[in-house]
JSON list of C-alpha atoms in Angstrom, two decimals:
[
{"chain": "S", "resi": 884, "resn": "UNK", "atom": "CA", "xyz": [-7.17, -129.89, 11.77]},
{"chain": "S", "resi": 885, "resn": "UNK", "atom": "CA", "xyz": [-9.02, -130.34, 8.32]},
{"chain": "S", "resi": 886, "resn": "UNK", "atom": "CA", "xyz": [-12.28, -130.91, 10.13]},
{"chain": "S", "resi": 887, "resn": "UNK", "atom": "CA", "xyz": [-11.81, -127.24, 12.23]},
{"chain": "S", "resi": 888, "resn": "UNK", "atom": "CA", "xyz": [-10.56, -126.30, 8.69]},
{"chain": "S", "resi": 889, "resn": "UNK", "atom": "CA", "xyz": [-13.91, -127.00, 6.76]},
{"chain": "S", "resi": 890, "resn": "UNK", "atom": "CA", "xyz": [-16.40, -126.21, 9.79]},
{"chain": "S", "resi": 891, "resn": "UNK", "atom": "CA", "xyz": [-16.07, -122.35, 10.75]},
{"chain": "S", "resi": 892, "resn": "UNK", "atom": "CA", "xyz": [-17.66, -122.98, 14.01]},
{"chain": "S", "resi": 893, "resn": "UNK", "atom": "CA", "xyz": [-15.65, -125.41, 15.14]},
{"chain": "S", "resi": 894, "resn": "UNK", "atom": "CA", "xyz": [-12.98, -123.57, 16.65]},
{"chain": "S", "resi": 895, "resn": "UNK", "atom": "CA", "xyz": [-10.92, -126.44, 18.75]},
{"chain": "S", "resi": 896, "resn": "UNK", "atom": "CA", "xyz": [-10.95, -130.28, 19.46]},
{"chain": "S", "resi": 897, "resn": "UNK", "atom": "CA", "xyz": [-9.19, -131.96, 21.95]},
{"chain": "S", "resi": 898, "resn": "UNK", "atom": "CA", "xyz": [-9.03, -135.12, 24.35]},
{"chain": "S", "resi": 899, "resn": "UNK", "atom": "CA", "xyz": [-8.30, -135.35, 27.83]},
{"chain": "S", "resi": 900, "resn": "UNK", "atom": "CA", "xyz": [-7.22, -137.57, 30.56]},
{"chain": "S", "resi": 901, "resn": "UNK", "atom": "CA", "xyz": [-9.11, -138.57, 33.62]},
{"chain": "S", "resi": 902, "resn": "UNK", "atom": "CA", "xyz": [-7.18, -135.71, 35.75]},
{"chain": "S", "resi": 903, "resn": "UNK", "atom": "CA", "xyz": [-8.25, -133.14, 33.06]},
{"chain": "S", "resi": 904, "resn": "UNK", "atom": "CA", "xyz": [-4.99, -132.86, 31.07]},
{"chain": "S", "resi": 905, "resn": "UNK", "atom": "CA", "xyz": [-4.94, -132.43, 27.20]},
{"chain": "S", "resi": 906, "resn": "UNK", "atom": "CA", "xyz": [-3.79, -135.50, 25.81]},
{"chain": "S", "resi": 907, "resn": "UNK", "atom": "CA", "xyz": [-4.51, -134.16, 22.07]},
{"chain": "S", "resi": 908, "resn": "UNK", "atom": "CA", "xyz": [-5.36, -130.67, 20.99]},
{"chain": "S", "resi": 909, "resn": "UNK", "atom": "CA", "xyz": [-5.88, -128.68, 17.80]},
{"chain": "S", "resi": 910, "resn": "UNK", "atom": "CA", "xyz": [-7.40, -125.29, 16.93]},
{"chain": "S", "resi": 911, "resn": "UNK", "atom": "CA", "xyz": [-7.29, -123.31, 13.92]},
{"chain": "S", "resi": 912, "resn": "UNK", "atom": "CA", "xyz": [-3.29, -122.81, 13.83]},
{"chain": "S", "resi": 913, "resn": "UNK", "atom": "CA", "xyz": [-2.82, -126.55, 14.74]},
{"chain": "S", "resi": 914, "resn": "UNK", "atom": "CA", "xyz": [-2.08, -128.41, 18.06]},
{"chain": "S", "resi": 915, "resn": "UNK", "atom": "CA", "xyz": [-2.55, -126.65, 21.39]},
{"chain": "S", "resi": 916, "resn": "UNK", "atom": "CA", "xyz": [-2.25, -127.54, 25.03]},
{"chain": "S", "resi": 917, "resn": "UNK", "atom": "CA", "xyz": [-0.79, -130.37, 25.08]},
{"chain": "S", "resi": 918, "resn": "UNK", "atom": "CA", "xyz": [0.25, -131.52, 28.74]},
{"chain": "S", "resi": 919, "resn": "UNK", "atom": "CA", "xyz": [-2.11, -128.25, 29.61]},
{"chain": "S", "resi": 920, "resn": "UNK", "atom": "CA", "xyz": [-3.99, -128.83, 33.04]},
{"chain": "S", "resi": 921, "resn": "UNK", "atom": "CA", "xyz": [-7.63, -127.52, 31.86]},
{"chain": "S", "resi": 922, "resn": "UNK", "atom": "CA", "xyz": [-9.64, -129.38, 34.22]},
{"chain": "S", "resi": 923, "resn": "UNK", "atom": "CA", "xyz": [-10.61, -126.21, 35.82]},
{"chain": "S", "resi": 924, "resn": "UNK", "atom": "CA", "xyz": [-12.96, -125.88, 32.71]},
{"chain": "S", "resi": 925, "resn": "UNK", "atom": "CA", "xyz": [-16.71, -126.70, 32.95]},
{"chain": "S", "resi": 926, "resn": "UNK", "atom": "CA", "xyz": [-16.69, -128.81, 29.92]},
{"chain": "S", "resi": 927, "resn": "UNK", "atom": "CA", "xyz": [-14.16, -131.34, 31.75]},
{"chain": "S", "resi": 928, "resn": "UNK", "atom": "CA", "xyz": [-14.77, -130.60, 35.13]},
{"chain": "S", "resi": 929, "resn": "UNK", "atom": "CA", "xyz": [-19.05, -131.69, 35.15]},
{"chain": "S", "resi": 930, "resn": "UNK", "atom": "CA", "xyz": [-18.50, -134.92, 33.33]},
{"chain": "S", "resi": 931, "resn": "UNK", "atom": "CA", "xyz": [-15.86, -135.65, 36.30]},
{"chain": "S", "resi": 932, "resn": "UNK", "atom": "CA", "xyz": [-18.06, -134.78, 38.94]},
{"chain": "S", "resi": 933, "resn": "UNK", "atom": "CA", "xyz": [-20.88, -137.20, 36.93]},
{"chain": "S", "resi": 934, "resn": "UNK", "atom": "CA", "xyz": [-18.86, -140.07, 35.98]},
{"chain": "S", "resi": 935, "resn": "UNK", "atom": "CA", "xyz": [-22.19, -141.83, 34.29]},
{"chain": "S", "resi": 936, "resn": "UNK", "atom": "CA", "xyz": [-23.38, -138.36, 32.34]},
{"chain": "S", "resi": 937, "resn": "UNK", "atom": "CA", "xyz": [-22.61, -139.09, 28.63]},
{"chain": "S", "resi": 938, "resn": "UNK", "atom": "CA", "xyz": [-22.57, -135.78, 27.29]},
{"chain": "S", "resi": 939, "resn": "UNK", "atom": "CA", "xyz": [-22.33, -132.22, 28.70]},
{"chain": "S", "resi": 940, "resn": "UNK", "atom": "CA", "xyz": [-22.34, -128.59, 26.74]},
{"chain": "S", "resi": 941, "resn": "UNK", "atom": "CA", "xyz": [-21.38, -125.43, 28.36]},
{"chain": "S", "resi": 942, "resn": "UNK", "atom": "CA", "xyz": [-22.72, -122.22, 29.20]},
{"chain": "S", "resi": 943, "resn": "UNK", "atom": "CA", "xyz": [-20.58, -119.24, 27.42]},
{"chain": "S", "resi": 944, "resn": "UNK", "atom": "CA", "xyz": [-17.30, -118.49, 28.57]},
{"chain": "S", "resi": 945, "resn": "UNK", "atom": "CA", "xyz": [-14.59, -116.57, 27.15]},
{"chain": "S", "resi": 946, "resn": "UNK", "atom": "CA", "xyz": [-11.25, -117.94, 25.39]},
{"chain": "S", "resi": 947, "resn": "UNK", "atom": "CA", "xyz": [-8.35, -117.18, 27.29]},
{"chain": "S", "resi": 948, "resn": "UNK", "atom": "CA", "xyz": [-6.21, -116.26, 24.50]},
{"chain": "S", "resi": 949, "resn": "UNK", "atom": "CA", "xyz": [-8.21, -114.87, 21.62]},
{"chain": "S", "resi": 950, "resn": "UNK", "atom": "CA", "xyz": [-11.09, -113.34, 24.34]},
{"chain": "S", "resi": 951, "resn": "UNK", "atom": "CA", "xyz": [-14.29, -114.44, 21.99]},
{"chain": "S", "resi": 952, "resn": "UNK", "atom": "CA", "xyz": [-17.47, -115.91, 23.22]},
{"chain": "S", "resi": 953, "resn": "UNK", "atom": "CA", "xyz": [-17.23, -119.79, 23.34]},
{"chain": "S", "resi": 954, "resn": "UNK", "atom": "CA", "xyz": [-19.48, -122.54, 24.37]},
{"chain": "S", "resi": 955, "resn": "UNK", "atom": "CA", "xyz": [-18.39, -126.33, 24.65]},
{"chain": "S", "resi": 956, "resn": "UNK", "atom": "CA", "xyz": [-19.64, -129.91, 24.28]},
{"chain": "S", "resi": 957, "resn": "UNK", "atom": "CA", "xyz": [-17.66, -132.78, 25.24]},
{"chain": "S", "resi": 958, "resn": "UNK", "atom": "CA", "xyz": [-18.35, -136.53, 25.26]},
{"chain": "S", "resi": 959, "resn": "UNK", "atom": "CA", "xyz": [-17.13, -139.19, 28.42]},
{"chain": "S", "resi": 960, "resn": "UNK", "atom": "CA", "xyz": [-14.56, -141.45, 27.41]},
{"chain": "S", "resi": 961, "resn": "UNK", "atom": "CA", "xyz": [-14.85, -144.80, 29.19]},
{"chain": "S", "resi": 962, "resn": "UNK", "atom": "CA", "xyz": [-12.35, -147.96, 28.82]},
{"chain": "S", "resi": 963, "resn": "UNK", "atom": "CA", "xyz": [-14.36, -151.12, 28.64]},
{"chain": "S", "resi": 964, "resn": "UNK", "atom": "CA", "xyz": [-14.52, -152.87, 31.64]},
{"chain": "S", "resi": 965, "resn": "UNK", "atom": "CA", "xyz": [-13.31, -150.47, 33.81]},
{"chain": "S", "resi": 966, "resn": "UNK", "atom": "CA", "xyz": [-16.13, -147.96, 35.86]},
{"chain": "S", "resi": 967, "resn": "UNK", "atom": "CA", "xyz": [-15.78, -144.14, 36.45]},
{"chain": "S", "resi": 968, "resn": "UNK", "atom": "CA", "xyz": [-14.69, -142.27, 32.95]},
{"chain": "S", "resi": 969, "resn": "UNK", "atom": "CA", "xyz": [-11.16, -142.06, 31.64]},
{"chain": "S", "resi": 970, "resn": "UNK", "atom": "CA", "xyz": [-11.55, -138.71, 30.06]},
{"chain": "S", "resi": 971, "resn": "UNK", "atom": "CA", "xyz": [-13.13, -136.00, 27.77]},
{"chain": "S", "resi": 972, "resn": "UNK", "atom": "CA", "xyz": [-13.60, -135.67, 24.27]},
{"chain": "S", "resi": 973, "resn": "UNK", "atom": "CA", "xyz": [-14.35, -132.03, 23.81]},
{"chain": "S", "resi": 974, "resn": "UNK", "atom": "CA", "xyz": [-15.29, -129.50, 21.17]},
{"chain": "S", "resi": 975, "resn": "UNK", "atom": "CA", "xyz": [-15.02, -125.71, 21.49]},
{"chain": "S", "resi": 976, "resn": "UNK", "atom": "CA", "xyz": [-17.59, -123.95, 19.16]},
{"chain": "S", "resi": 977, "resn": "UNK", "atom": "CA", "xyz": [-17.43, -120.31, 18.85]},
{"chain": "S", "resi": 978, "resn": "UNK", "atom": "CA", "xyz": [-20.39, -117.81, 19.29]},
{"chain": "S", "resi": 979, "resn": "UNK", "atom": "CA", "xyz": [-19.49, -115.41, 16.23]},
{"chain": "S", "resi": 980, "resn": "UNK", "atom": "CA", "xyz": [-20.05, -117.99, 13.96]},
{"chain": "S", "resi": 981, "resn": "UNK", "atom": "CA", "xyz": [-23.58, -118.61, 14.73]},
{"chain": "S", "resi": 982, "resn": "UNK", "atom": "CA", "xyz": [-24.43, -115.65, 12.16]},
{"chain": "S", "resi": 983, "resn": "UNK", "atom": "CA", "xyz": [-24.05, -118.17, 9.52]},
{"chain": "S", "resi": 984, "resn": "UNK", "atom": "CA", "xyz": [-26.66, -120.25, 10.37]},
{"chain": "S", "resi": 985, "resn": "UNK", "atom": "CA", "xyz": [-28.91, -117.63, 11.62]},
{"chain": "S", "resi": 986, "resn": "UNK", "atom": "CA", "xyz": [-28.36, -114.23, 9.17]},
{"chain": "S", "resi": 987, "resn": "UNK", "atom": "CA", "xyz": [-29.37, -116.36, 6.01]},
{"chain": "S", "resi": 988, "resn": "UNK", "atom": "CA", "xyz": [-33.15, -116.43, 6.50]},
{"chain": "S", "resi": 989, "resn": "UNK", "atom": "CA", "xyz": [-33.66, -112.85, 5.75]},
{"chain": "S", "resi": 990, "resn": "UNK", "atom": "CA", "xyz": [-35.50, -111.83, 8.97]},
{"chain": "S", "resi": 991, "resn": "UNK", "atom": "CA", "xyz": [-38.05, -108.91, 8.38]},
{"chain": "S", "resi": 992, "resn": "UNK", "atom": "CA", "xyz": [-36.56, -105.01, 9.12]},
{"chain": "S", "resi": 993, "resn": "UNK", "atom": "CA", "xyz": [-38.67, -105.34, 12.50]},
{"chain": "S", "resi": 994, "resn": "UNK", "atom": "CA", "xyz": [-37.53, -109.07, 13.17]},
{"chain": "S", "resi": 995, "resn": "UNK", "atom": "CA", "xyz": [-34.62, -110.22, 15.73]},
{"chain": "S", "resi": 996, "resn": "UNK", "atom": "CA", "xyz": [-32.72, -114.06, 16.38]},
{"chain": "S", "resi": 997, "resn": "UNK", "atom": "CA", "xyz": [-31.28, -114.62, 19.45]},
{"chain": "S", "resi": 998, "resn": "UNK", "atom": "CA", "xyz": [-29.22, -117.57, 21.16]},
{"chain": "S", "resi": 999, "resn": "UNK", "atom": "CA", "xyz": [-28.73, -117.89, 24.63]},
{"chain": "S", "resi": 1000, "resn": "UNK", "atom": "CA", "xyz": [-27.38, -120.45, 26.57]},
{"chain": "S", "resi": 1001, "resn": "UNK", "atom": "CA", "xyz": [-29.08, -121.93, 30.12]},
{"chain": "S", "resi": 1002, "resn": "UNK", "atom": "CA", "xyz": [-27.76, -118.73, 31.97]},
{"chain": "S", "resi": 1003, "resn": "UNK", "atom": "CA", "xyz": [-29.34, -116.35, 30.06]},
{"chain": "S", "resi": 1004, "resn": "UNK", "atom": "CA", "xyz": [-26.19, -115.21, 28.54]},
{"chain": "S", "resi": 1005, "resn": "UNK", "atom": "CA", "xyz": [-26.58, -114.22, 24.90]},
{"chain": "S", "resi": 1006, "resn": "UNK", "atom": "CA", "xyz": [-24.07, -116.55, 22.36]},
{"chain": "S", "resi": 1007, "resn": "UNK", "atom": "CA", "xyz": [-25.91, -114.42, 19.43]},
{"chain": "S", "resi": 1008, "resn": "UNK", "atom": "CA", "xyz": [-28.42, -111.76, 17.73]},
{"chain": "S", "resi": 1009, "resn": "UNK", "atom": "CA", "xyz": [-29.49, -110.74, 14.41]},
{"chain": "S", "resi": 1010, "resn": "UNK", "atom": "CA", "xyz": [-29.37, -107.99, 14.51]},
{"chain": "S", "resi": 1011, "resn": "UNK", "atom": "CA", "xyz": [-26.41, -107.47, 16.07]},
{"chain": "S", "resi": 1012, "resn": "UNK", "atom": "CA", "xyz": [-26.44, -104.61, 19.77]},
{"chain": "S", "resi": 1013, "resn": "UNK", "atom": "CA", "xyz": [-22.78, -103.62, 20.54]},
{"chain": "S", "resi": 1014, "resn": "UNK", "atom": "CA", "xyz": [-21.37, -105.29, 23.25]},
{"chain": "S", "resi": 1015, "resn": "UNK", "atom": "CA", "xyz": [-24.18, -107.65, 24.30]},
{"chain": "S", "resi": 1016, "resn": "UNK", "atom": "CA", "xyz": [-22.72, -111.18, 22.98]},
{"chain": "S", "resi": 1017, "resn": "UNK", "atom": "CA", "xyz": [-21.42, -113.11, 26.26]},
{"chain": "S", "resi": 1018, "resn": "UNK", "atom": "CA", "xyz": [-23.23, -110.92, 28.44]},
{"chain": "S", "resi": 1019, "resn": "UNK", "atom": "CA", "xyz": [-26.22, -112.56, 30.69]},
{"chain": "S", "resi": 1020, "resn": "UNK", "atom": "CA", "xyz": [-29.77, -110.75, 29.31]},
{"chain": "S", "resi": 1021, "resn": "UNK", "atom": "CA", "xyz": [-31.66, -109.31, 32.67]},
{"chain": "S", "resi": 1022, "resn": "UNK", "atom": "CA", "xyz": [-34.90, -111.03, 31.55]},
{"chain": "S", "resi": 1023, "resn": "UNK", "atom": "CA", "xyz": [-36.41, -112.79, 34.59]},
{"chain": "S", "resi": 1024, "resn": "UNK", "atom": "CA", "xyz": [-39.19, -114.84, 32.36]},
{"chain": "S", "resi": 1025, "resn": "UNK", "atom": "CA", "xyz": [-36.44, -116.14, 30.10]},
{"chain": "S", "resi": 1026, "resn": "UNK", "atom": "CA", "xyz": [-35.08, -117.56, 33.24]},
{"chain": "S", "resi": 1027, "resn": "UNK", "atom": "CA", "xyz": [-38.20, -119.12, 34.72]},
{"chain": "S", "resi": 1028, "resn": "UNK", "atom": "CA", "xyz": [-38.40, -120.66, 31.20]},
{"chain": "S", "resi": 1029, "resn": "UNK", "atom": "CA", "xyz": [-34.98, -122.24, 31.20]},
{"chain": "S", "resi": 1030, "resn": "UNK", "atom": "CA", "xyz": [-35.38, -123.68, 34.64]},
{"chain": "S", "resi": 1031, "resn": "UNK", "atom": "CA", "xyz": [-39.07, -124.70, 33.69]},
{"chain": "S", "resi": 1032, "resn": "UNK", "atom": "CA", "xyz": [-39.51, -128.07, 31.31]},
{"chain": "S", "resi": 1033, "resn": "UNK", "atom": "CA", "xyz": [-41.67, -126.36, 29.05]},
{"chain": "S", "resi": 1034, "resn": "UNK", "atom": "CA", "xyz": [-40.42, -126.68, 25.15]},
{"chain": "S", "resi": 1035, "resn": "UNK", "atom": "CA", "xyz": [-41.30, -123.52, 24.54]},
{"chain": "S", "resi": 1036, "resn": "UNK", "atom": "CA", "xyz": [-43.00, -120.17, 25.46]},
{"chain": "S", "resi": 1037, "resn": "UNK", "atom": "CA", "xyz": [-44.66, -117.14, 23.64]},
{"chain": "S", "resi": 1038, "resn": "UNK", "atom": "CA", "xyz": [-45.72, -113.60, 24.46]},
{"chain": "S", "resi": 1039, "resn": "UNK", "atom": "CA", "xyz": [-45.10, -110.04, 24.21]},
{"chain": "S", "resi": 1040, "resn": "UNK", "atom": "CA", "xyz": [-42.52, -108.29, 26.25]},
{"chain": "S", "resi": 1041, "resn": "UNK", "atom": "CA", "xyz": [-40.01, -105.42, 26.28]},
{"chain": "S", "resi": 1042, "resn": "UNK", "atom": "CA", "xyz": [-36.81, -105.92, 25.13]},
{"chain": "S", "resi": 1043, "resn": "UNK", "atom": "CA", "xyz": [-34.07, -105.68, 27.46]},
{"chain": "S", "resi": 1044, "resn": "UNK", "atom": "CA", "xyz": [-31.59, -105.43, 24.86]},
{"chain": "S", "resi": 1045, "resn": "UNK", "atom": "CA", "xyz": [-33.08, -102.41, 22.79]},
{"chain": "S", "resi": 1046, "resn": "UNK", "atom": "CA", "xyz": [-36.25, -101.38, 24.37]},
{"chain": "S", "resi": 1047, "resn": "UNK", "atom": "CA", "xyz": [-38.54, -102.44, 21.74]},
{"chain": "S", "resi": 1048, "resn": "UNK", "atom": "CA", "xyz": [-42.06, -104.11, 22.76]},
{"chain": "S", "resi": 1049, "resn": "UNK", "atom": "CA", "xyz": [-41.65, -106.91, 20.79]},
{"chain": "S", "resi": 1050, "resn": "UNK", "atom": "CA", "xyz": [-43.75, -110.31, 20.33]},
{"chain": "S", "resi": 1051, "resn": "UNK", "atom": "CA", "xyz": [-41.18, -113.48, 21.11]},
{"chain": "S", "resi": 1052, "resn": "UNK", "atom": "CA", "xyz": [-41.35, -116.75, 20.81]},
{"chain": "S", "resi": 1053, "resn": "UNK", "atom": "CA", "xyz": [-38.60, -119.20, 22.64]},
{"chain": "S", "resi": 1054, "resn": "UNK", "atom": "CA", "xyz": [-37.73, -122.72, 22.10]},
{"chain": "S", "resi": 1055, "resn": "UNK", "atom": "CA", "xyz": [-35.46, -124.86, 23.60]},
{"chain": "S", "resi": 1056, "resn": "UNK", "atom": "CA", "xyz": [-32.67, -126.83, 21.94]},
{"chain": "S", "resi": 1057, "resn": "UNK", "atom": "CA", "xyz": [-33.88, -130.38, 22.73]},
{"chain": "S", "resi": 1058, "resn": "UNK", "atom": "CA", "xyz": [-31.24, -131.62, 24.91]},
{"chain": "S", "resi": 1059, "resn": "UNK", "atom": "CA", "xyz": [-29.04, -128.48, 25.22]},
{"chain": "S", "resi": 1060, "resn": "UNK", "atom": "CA", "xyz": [-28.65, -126.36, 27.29]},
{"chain": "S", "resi": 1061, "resn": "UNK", "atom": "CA", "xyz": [-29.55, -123.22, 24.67]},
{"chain": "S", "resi": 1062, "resn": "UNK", "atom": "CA", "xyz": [-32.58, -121.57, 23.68]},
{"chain": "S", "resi": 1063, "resn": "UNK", "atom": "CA", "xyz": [-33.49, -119.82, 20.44]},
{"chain": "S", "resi": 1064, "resn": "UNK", "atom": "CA", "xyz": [-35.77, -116.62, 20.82]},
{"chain": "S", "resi": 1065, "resn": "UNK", "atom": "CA", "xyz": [-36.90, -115.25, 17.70]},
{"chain": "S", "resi": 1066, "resn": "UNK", "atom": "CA", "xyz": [-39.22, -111.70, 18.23]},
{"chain": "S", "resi": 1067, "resn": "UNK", "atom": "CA", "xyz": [-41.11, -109.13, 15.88]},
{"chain": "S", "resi": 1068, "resn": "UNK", "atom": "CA", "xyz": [-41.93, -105.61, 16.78]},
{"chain": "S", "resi": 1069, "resn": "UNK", "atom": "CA", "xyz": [-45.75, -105.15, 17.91]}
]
């Protein structure tokens, strides 16, 4: 609870058994789910499926209770000596609070940020479109570059969130599963 307390975008922790039940939970009003049967949720139920993955983080989906834009990472838990996995250790980050990390540069008047995760679906912009956040962006080159193993890509396009021919660069998050677009106005 004091690390969720000091990190904004950390929005929930919690361990889990091998069948996908919270074991431990905390979010920001203090421990959640315990005994809950979340194993329905992609950040438990792909490290199950791949008992020798170490690591997995989520697409976007949205919390059940407060309805904002999450994404997850969560860890394998294995007991020495024993194969297969004995569990999850997970971390729920929320999408809203990537404008901390991203509004502080100072972007130029005709300059946008954007996160999206492997899906397409956009966990952020600066700045902000109503009612785009945790819905997928119908850009078919940003797919062929997630699903491609290129770092990253340039070019100029037009916008499909505001109609703007804009030139965009996009880089993958090393490992992740996200990509970072930042764009100008031509």
């Amino acid at each position: 609870l004091r690390k969720i307390r000091t990190h904004p975008w950390l929005f929930g922790l919690g361990v889990m058994n091998s069948n996908g039940i919270f074991v431990l939970s905390v979010d920001r009003t203090g421990p959640k789910h315990v005994s809950a049967d979340f194993s329905h949720r992609e950040y438990f139920s792909y490290l199950s499926r791949r008992p020798y993955t170490e690591r997995y983080c989520s697409g976007a989906f949205t919390e059940s209770s407060t309805h904002d834009i999450w994404f997850a990472c969560s860890r394998i838990m294995r007991v020495e000596g024993r194969k297969g996995f004995s569990g999850v250790v997970f971390a729920g980050l929320s999408a809203k609070h990537l404008k901390d990390f991203f509004e502080k540069p100072g972007f130029a008047e005709e300059g946008a940020i954007a996160v999206v995760d492997a899906r397409g679906t956009l966990l952020f912009r600066n700045p902000a479109i109503p009612n785009t956040v945790g819905r997928k962006i119908d850009f078919p080159r940003l797919q062929e570059f997630m699903s491609d193993s290129a770092a990253s890509w340039y070019g100029d396009i037009t916008s499909p969130l505001d109609g703007q021919n804009r030139i965009v660069a996009i880089h993958k998050v090393e490992e992740f599963p996200y990509a970072v677009l930042v764009s100008s106005t031509i």
